[in-house]
Amino acid sequence: MDELDRQIVGALLAHPRATHAQIGEAVFTSEATVSRRVPRLLRSGAVRIIGVMDGEATRRARSLFVRLRCRPDAASRSAEHLARWQECGSVKLLTGTVDCLAEVSYTSNEHLLQLMFEQLPGLDGVLAIWSNQVIRRFSTPHNWSPQLLPAEVVEELRSQRTDQWNEQTPVETPSRLSRLDELIIAGLATEGRQGWQQLAERCGASPATVRRRAEAMMAAGFLRMRTVVEPGVVGLTVNAFITLSVNPAQLGQAGELLARHPAVLMIAATTGDRNLCGEIALESDAALYEFLSRTIGQLPGLQHADVAVALRSVKRAGMVLPVPPRPRGDPSGDAGATRPARIRADQA
């Protein structure tokens, strides 16, 4: 990925459904160049654009982070098993105090009880389980901006969005979604940049009706657009999950400060043993050190901090990712092994 590709990714992160003309203006290149590069990035799988029904805004689902400590020989197997669960939107293998992390969506307390007390303990090799329910999101990957473009360009692109990218914007009280609404969300979940005509053909309605309903759901905060890219693709090779304990009286202030940092993909207030959890991505170990000492270390009310560096993303934004090839000569490799198929699932 060259510098222009990185800038185009930055534009797509700021506005996932930006037109080729809008992207070209943002990155100072021609619309024709953008029209060649964006489809190539999407075909390669390096970038995905998806529509996501916000489960919390629609009151259909809630989220929690599950952290697992596993036997050394069982961590990969447990992560791959979790990745096949429809409830898991993302799964990572980590190094640190825990071995595996999953973000899980659940629809009711009964559903959560089944997951936590029946299914998770049944995973082979799991030694300990911690769970942290999300109670307030300060930032999410919908508004991640890793400084691939100048701040003023990002703000201009964001101002052209119909959907709500900012977690601080209050959403409307949810109303019942129609069958057409469900079809629109499902269509955009698989191909977020498709045109209204193409989406209308899939939904069996007129383009004007489909656009009106989609934009109404976006404005209400029920349907949100997201550009999905692994941080390493844009040069941010150090990906980690942070779990913090902060004085409750200063929790909001700490969360807001982290939400504004470009290294933070998402940060949320949680219940459980840690009350502030999130994902970060930086370009090097030196940058991670600076982030920990100058940003985390200076947070108001900080009582405890733990950082688990990601070894591999097994699943992100509802899609199981290909297993990366092992280096040549790695004795643990298996030439006959097959890679797991990609599996799609909605993420709240």
Short mmCIF file of C-alpha atoms in Angstrom, two decimals:
data_model
loop_
_atom_site.label_atom_id
_atom_site.label_comp_id
_atom_site.label_asym_id
_atom_site.label_seq_id
_atom_site.Cartn_x
_atom_site.Cartn_y
_atom_site.Cartn_z
CA MET A 1 0.00 0.00 0.00
CA ASP A 2 1.60 3.27 -1.11
CA GLU A 3 1.06 6.72 0.39
CA LEU A 4 -1.87 7.56 -1.88
CA ASP A 5 -3.60 4.31 -0.92
CA ARG A 6 -3.10 5.19 2.75
CA GLN A 7 -4.63 8.61 2.19
CA ILE A 8 -7.59 7.08 0.38
CA VAL A 9 -8.08 4.69 3.32
CA GLY A 10 -7.97 7.73 5.60
CA ALA A 11 -10.72 9.35 3.54
CA LEU A 12 -12.83 6.18 3.66
CA LEU A 13 -12.39 5.99 7.43
CA ALA A 14 -13.66 9.56 7.69
CA HIS A 15 -16.56 8.98 5.25
CA PRO A 16 -17.15 5.35 4.20
CA ARG A 17 -19.65 6.27 1.45
CA ALA A 18 -17.80 9.31 0.15
CA THR A 19 -18.02 9.68 -3.63
CA HIS A 20 -14.91 9.27 -5.76
CA ALA A 21 -15.01 13.02 -6.40
CA GLN A 22 -15.10 13.81 -2.65
CA ILE A 23 -12.20 11.43 -1.99
CA GLY A 24 -10.19 12.87 -4.89
CA GLU A 25 -10.64 16.38 -3.53
CA ALA A 26 -9.57 15.25 -0.06
CA VAL A 27 -6.36 13.53 -1.20
CA PHE A 28 -5.51 15.90 -4.09
CA THR A 29 -5.82 13.44 -6.92
CA SER A 30 -8.19 12.90 -9.83
CA GLU A 31 -11.59 11.27 -9.60
CA ALA A 32 -10.43 8.76 -12.23
CA THR A 33 -7.48 7.70 -10.07
CA VAL A 34 -9.75 7.21 -7.07
CA SER A 35 -12.23 5.23 -9.20
CA ARG A 36 -9.42 2.77 -10.01
CA ARG A 37 -7.89 2.54 -6.56
CA VAL A 38 -10.96 2.21 -4.34
CA PRO A 39 -12.33 -0.90 -6.11
CA ARG A 40 -8.84 -2.42 -6.09
CA LEU A 41 -8.55 -1.90 -2.33
CA LEU A 42 -11.97 -3.44 -1.79
CA ARG A 43 -11.27 -6.43 -4.06
CA SER A 44 -7.99 -7.14 -2.28
CA GLY A 45 -9.78 -7.49 1.05
CA ALA A 46 -7.45 -4.94 2.65
CA VAL A 47 -10.45 -2.64 3.16
CA ARG A 48 -14.13 -3.39 3.73
CA ILE A 49 -17.03 -0.97 3.89
CA ILE A 50 -20.01 -2.23 5.88
CA GLY A 51 -23.27 -0.97 7.26
CA VAL A 52 -23.89 -1.90 10.89
CA MET A 53 -27.15 -1.88 12.79
CA ASP A 54 -26.34 -0.32 16.14
CA GLY A 55 -27.64 -2.94 18.55
CA GLU A 56 -27.56 -0.62 21.53
CA ALA A 57 -29.27 2.27 19.73
CA THR A 58 -32.05 -0.04 18.53
CA ARG A 59 -32.21 -1.74 21.96
CA ARG A 60 -31.71 -5.11 20.27
CA ALA A 61 -28.38 -6.11 21.81
CA ARG A 62 -25.82 -5.23 24.42
CA SER A 63 -22.08 -5.88 24.43
CA LEU A 64 -19.37 -7.16 26.70
CA PHE A 65 -15.70 -7.98 26.47
CA VAL A 66 -14.71 -11.50 27.42
CA ARG A 67 -11.08 -12.20 28.35
CA LEU A 68 -9.82 -15.76 28.57
CA ARG A 69 -6.75 -17.32 30.08
CA CYS A 70 -6.03 -20.60 28.34
CA ARG A 71 -3.59 -23.47 28.39
CA PRO A 72 -0.72 -22.62 26.03
CA ASP A 73 -1.76 -25.35 23.61
CA ALA A 74 -5.43 -24.29 23.60
CA ALA A 75 -5.47 -20.51 23.02
CA SER A 76 -5.58 -20.61 19.21
CA ARG A 77 -8.18 -23.36 19.22
CA SER A 78 -10.39 -21.43 21.65
CA ALA A 79 -10.09 -18.22 19.64
CA GLU A 80 -11.02 -19.98 16.39
CA HIS A 81 -13.97 -21.64 18.12
CA LEU A 82 -15.20 -18.26 19.42
CA ALA A 83 -14.79 -16.72 15.98
CA ARG A 84 -17.42 -19.13 14.67
CA TRP A 85 -19.99 -17.80 17.15
CA GLN A 86 -22.45 -15.38 15.59
CA GLU A 87 -22.45 -13.44 18.87
CA CYS A 88 -18.73 -12.63 18.58
CA GLY A 89 -18.00 -9.58 16.45
CA SER A 90 -14.26 -9.60 17.08
CA VAL A 91 -11.73 -12.08 18.47
CA LYS A 92 -8.02 -11.59 19.16
CA LEU A 93 -5.11 -13.69 20.36
CA LEU A 94 -3.07 -11.72 22.89
CA THR A 95 0.13 -11.88 24.84
CA GLY A 96 0.08 -10.73 28.44
CA THR A 97 -2.13 -11.53 31.41
CA VAL A 98 -4.82 -13.01 29.12
CA ASP A 99 -4.55 -15.08 25.95
CA CYS A 100 -7.78 -14.39 24.10
CA LEU A 101 -10.25 -11.53 23.86
CA ALA A 102 -13.72 -11.50 22.29
CA GLU A 103 -16.37 -8.81 21.99
CA VAL A 104 -19.72 -10.51 22.46
CA SER A 105 -23.24 -9.26 21.73
CA TYR A 106 -26.19 -10.64 23.65
CA THR A 107 -29.91 -10.01 23.44
CA SER A 108 -31.10 -10.75 26.99
CA ASN A 109 -29.89 -11.76 30.41
CA GLU A 110 -30.95 -15.33 29.64
CA HIS A 111 -28.84 -15.26 26.49
CA LEU A 112 -25.86 -13.93 28.46
CA LEU A 113 -26.35 -16.55 31.17
CA GLN A 114 -26.20 -19.31 28.57
CA LEU A 115 -23.05 -17.86 27.01
CA MET A 116 -21.20 -17.24 30.27
CA PHE A 117 -22.18 -20.31 32.30
CA GLU A 118 -22.68 -22.96 29.65
CA GLN A 119 -20.90 -22.25 26.39
CA LEU A 120 -17.73 -20.42 27.47
CA PRO A 121 -16.80 -22.85 30.29
CA GLY A 122 -17.25 -25.67 27.79
CA LEU A 123 -14.35 -24.47 25.65
CA ASP A 124 -11.44 -26.90 25.90
CA GLY A 125 -8.39 -25.49 27.66
CA VAL A 126 -9.96 -22.36 29.18
CA LEU A 127 -8.55 -21.79 32.67
CA ALA A 128 -10.17 -18.49 33.67
CA ILE A 129 -12.79 -16.08 32.31
CA TRP A 130 -13.29 -12.36 32.95
CA SER A 131 -16.17 -10.34 31.54
CA ASN A 132 -16.70 -6.58 31.31
CA GLN A 133 -20.10 -5.32 30.17
CA VAL A 134 -20.05 -2.14 28.07
CA ILE A 135 -22.14 0.58 29.70
CA ARG A 136 -20.90 3.70 27.86
CA ARG A 137 -18.98 4.04 24.60
CA PHE A 138 -16.69 7.05 24.29
CA SER A 139 -15.41 6.12 20.84
CA THR A 140 -15.82 3.24 18.39
CA PRO A 141 -14.17 2.22 15.09
CA HIS A 142 -16.89 4.25 13.34
CA ASN A 143 -14.96 7.41 14.23
CA TRP A 144 -11.37 6.11 14.29
CA SER A 145 -9.03 8.60 12.60
CA PRO A 146 -5.37 7.44 12.68
CA GLN A 147 -3.84 10.64 11.24
CA LEU A 148 -3.69 9.45 7.64
CA LEU A 149 -5.10 12.84 6.58
CA PRO A 150 -4.92 16.34 8.08
CA ALA A 151 -7.52 16.97 10.79
CA GLU A 152 -9.31 19.66 8.77
CA VAL A 153 -9.74 17.28 5.82
CA VAL A 154 -11.16 14.60 8.11
CA GLU A 155 -13.62 17.10 9.60
CA GLU A 156 -14.76 18.20 6.14
CA LEU A 157 -15.40 14.61 5.06
CA ARG A 158 -17.23 13.81 8.28
CA SER A 159 -19.47 16.83 7.81
CA GLN A 160 -20.74 15.26 4.58
CA ARG A 161 -21.87 12.04 6.27
CA THR A 162 -25.52 11.18 6.78
CA ASP A 163 -24.91 8.60 9.50
CA GLN A 164 -23.85 9.39 13.05
CA TRP A 165 -20.13 8.76 13.41
CA ASN A 166 -19.78 10.55 16.75
CA GLU A 167 -20.61 8.66 19.96
CA GLN A 168 -21.53 11.94 21.63
CA THR A 169 -24.54 12.47 19.34
CA PRO A 170 -27.76 11.32 21.07
CA VAL A 171 -29.82 8.81 19.10
CA GLU A 172 -33.57 8.88 18.72
CA THR A 173 -35.86 6.57 20.64
CA PRO A 174 -35.97 3.42 18.50
CA SER A 175 -39.07 2.61 16.53
CA ARG A 176 -39.99 -0.72 15.01
CA LEU A 177 -37.90 -1.52 11.93
CA SER A 178 -39.85 -2.62 8.89
CA ARG A 179 -39.09 -5.59 6.66
CA LEU A 180 -37.64 -3.16 4.11
CA ASP A 181 -35.43 -1.61 6.80
CA GLU A 182 -34.07 -5.05 7.67
CA LEU A 183 -33.31 -5.78 4.00
CA ILE A 184 -31.52 -2.46 3.59
CA ILE A 185 -29.36 -3.10 6.65
CA ALA A 186 -28.55 -6.64 5.48
CA GLY A 187 -27.63 -5.37 2.01
CA LEU A 188 -25.31 -2.65 3.29
CA ALA A 189 -23.75 -5.09 5.79
CA THR A 190 -22.26 -7.03 2.90
CA GLU A 191 -21.41 -4.15 0.54
CA GLY A 192 -21.51 -0.76 2.17
CA ARG A 193 -20.62 1.32 -0.90
CA GLN A 194 -23.18 -0.08 -3.31
CA GLY A 195 -25.39 2.45 -5.08
CA TRP A 196 -29.05 3.04 -4.33
CA GLN A 197 -30.13 1.41 -7.61
CA GLN A 198 -28.22 -1.80 -6.86
CA LEU A 199 -29.48 -1.88 -3.27
CA ALA A 200 -33.05 -1.23 -4.43
CA GLU A 201 -32.90 -4.23 -6.78
CA ARG A 202 -31.81 -6.43 -3.89
CA CYS A 203 -34.56 -5.09 -1.66
CA GLY A 204 -37.39 -5.09 -4.19
CA ALA A 205 -38.22 -1.40 -3.77
CA SER A 206 -37.63 1.82 -5.66
CA PRO A 207 -34.23 3.58 -5.33
CA ALA A 208 -35.93 6.69 -3.92
CA THR A 209 -37.69 4.66 -1.21
CA VAL A 210 -34.55 2.71 -0.30
CA ARG A 211 -32.47 5.88 -0.08
CA ARG A 212 -35.09 7.66 2.04
CA ARG A 213 -35.35 4.77 4.50
CA ALA A 214 -31.57 4.23 4.69
CA GLU A 215 -30.83 7.89 5.30
CA ALA A 216 -33.59 8.08 7.92
CA MET A 217 -32.04 5.15 9.80
CA MET A 218 -28.59 6.72 9.49
CA ALA A 219 -29.79 10.07 10.81
CA ALA A 220 -31.53 8.34 13.72
CA GLY A 221 -28.34 6.49 14.68
CA PHE A 222 -29.74 3.01 13.97
CA LEU A 223 -27.67 2.36 10.83
CA ARG A 224 -24.00 3.30 10.88
CA MET A 225 -21.37 3.00 8.17
CA ARG A 226 -17.90 1.70 8.92
CA THR A 227 -14.62 1.25 7.08
CA VAL A 228 -12.89 -1.90 8.34
CA VAL A 229 -9.12 -2.18 7.98
CA GLU A 230 -6.52 -4.02 10.00
CA PRO A 231 -4.22 -1.41 11.59
CA GLY A 232 -1.14 -3.18 10.26
CA VAL A 233 -2.31 -2.56 6.70
CA VAL A 234 -1.75 1.18 7.17
CA GLY A 235 1.54 0.77 9.05
CA LEU A 236 0.23 0.56 12.61
CA THR A 237 1.84 -2.76 13.44
CA VAL A 238 1.42 -2.66 17.24
CA ASN A 239 -2.19 -3.45 18.10
CA ALA A 240 -3.17 -3.90 21.76
CA PHE A 241 -6.10 -4.11 24.16
CA ILE A 242 -6.01 -1.96 27.28
CA THR A 243 -7.92 -2.54 30.51
CA LEU A 244 -7.84 0.25 33.08
CA SER A 245 -9.14 0.96 36.55
CA VAL A 246 -10.04 4.61 37.04
CA ASN A 247 -11.60 6.47 39.95
CA PRO A 248 -15.34 6.43 39.09
CA ALA A 249 -15.60 10.17 39.70
CA GLN A 250 -13.05 10.74 36.91
CA LEU A 251 -14.08 7.92 34.59
CA GLY A 252 -15.89 10.16 32.12
CA GLN A 253 -13.01 12.61 31.89
CA ALA A 254 -10.51 9.78 31.29
CA GLY A 255 -12.73 8.20 28.65
CA GLU A 256 -13.17 11.48 26.77
CA LEU A 257 -9.43 12.14 26.77
CA LEU A 258 -8.67 8.72 25.32
CA ALA A 259 -11.46 8.99 22.75
CA ARG A 260 -9.74 12.01 21.20
CA HIS A 261 -6.37 10.24 20.79
CA PRO A 262 -5.63 9.01 17.23
CA ALA A 263 -4.16 5.74 18.51
CA VAL A 264 -7.48 4.72 20.08
CA LEU A 265 -9.78 2.63 17.86
CA MET A 266 -12.38 2.40 20.58
CA ILE A 267 -12.76 2.98 24.31
CA ALA A 268 -15.69 2.16 26.60
CA ALA A 269 -16.69 2.32 30.23
CA THR A 270 -17.38 -1.16 31.58
CA THR A 271 -18.45 -3.11 34.62
CA GLY A 272 -16.32 -5.79 36.24
CA ASP A 273 -12.72 -5.84 37.43
CA ARG A 274 -11.77 -2.99 35.04
CA ASN A 275 -13.97 0.00 34.26
CA LEU A 276 -12.34 1.38 31.09
CA CYS A 277 -11.45 -0.94 28.20
CA GLY A 278 -10.40 -0.36 24.62
CA GLU A 279 -8.25 -1.08 21.59
CA ILE A 280 -5.23 0.89 20.42
CA ALA A 281 -2.94 0.77 17.37
CA LEU A 282 0.48 2.38 16.98
CA GLU A 283 3.41 2.19 14.58
CA SER A 284 6.07 0.77 16.92
CA ASP A 285 6.97 -0.43 20.40
CA ALA A 286 8.55 2.98 21.01
CA ALA A 287 5.24 4.63 20.17
CA LEU A 288 3.46 2.22 22.53
CA TYR A 289 5.87 3.19 25.31
CA GLU A 290 5.20 6.89 24.68
CA PHE A 291 1.44 6.27 24.70
CA LEU A 292 1.60 4.37 27.98
CA SER A 293 3.86 6.82 29.76
CA ARG A 294 2.50 10.12 28.43
CA THR A 295 -1.17 9.34 27.76
CA ILE A 296 -2.25 6.43 29.97
CA GLY A 297 0.08 7.44 32.78
CA GLN A 298 -1.31 10.97 32.86
CA LEU A 299 -5.00 10.01 32.92
CA PRO A 300 -6.95 11.57 35.81
CA GLY A 301 -7.88 9.05 38.48
CA LEU A 302 -5.82 6.18 37.04
CA GLN A 303 -5.42 3.34 39.54
CA HIS A 304 -4.31 0.38 37.42
CA ALA A 305 -3.39 -0.27 33.79
CA ASP A 306 -2.88 -3.49 31.88
CA VAL A 307 -1.85 -3.82 28.24
CA ALA A 308 -2.16 -7.03 26.21
CA VAL A 309 -0.52 -6.84 22.78
CA ALA A 310 -2.43 -8.55 19.99
CA LEU A 311 -0.63 -11.41 18.26
CA ARG A 312 -3.35 -11.94 15.66
CA SER A 313 -6.84 -10.72 14.83
CA VAL A 314 -8.90 -13.86 14.33
CA LYS A 315 -12.11 -11.98 13.59
CA ARG A 316 -12.90 -8.30 13.07
CA ALA A 317 -16.23 -6.61 12.41
CA GLY A 318 -18.03 -9.91 12.05
CA MET A 319 -15.67 -11.56 9.57
CA VAL A 320 -13.23 -14.38 10.29
CA LEU A 321 -9.85 -13.41 8.88
CA PRO A 322 -7.50 -15.69 6.93
CA VAL A 323 -4.73 -17.32 8.94
CA PRO A 324 -1.49 -15.58 7.89
CA PRO A 325 1.08 -17.89 6.28
CA ARG A 326 3.84 -19.14 8.55
CA PRO A 327 7.40 -18.05 7.77
CA ARG A 328 9.43 -20.47 5.69
CA GLY A 329 11.23 -23.00 7.79
CA ASP A 330 8.83 -22.66 10.74
CA PRO A 331 8.77 -26.18 12.17
CA SER A 332 5.29 -25.63 13.59
CA GLY A 333 3.84 -25.08 10.12
CA ASP A 334 1.64 -27.67 8.48
CA ALA A 335 1.75 -27.67 4.72
CA GLY A 336 -1.49 -29.58 4.59
CA ALA A 337 -3.44 -27.31 6.88
CA THR A 338 -6.41 -25.45 5.44
CA ARG A 339 -7.44 -21.93 6.30
CA PRO A 340 -10.84 -21.36 7.87
CA ALA A 341 -13.47 -20.00 5.55
CA ARG A 342 -14.58 -16.41 6.01
CA ILE A 343 -17.76 -16.18 8.01
CA ARG A 344 -19.91 -13.07 8.11
CA ALA A 345 -21.91 -11.98 11.12
CA ASP A 346 -23.44 -8.69 12.18
CA GLN A 347 -21.69 -6.69 14.87
CA ALA A 348 -23.57 -4.46 17.22
#
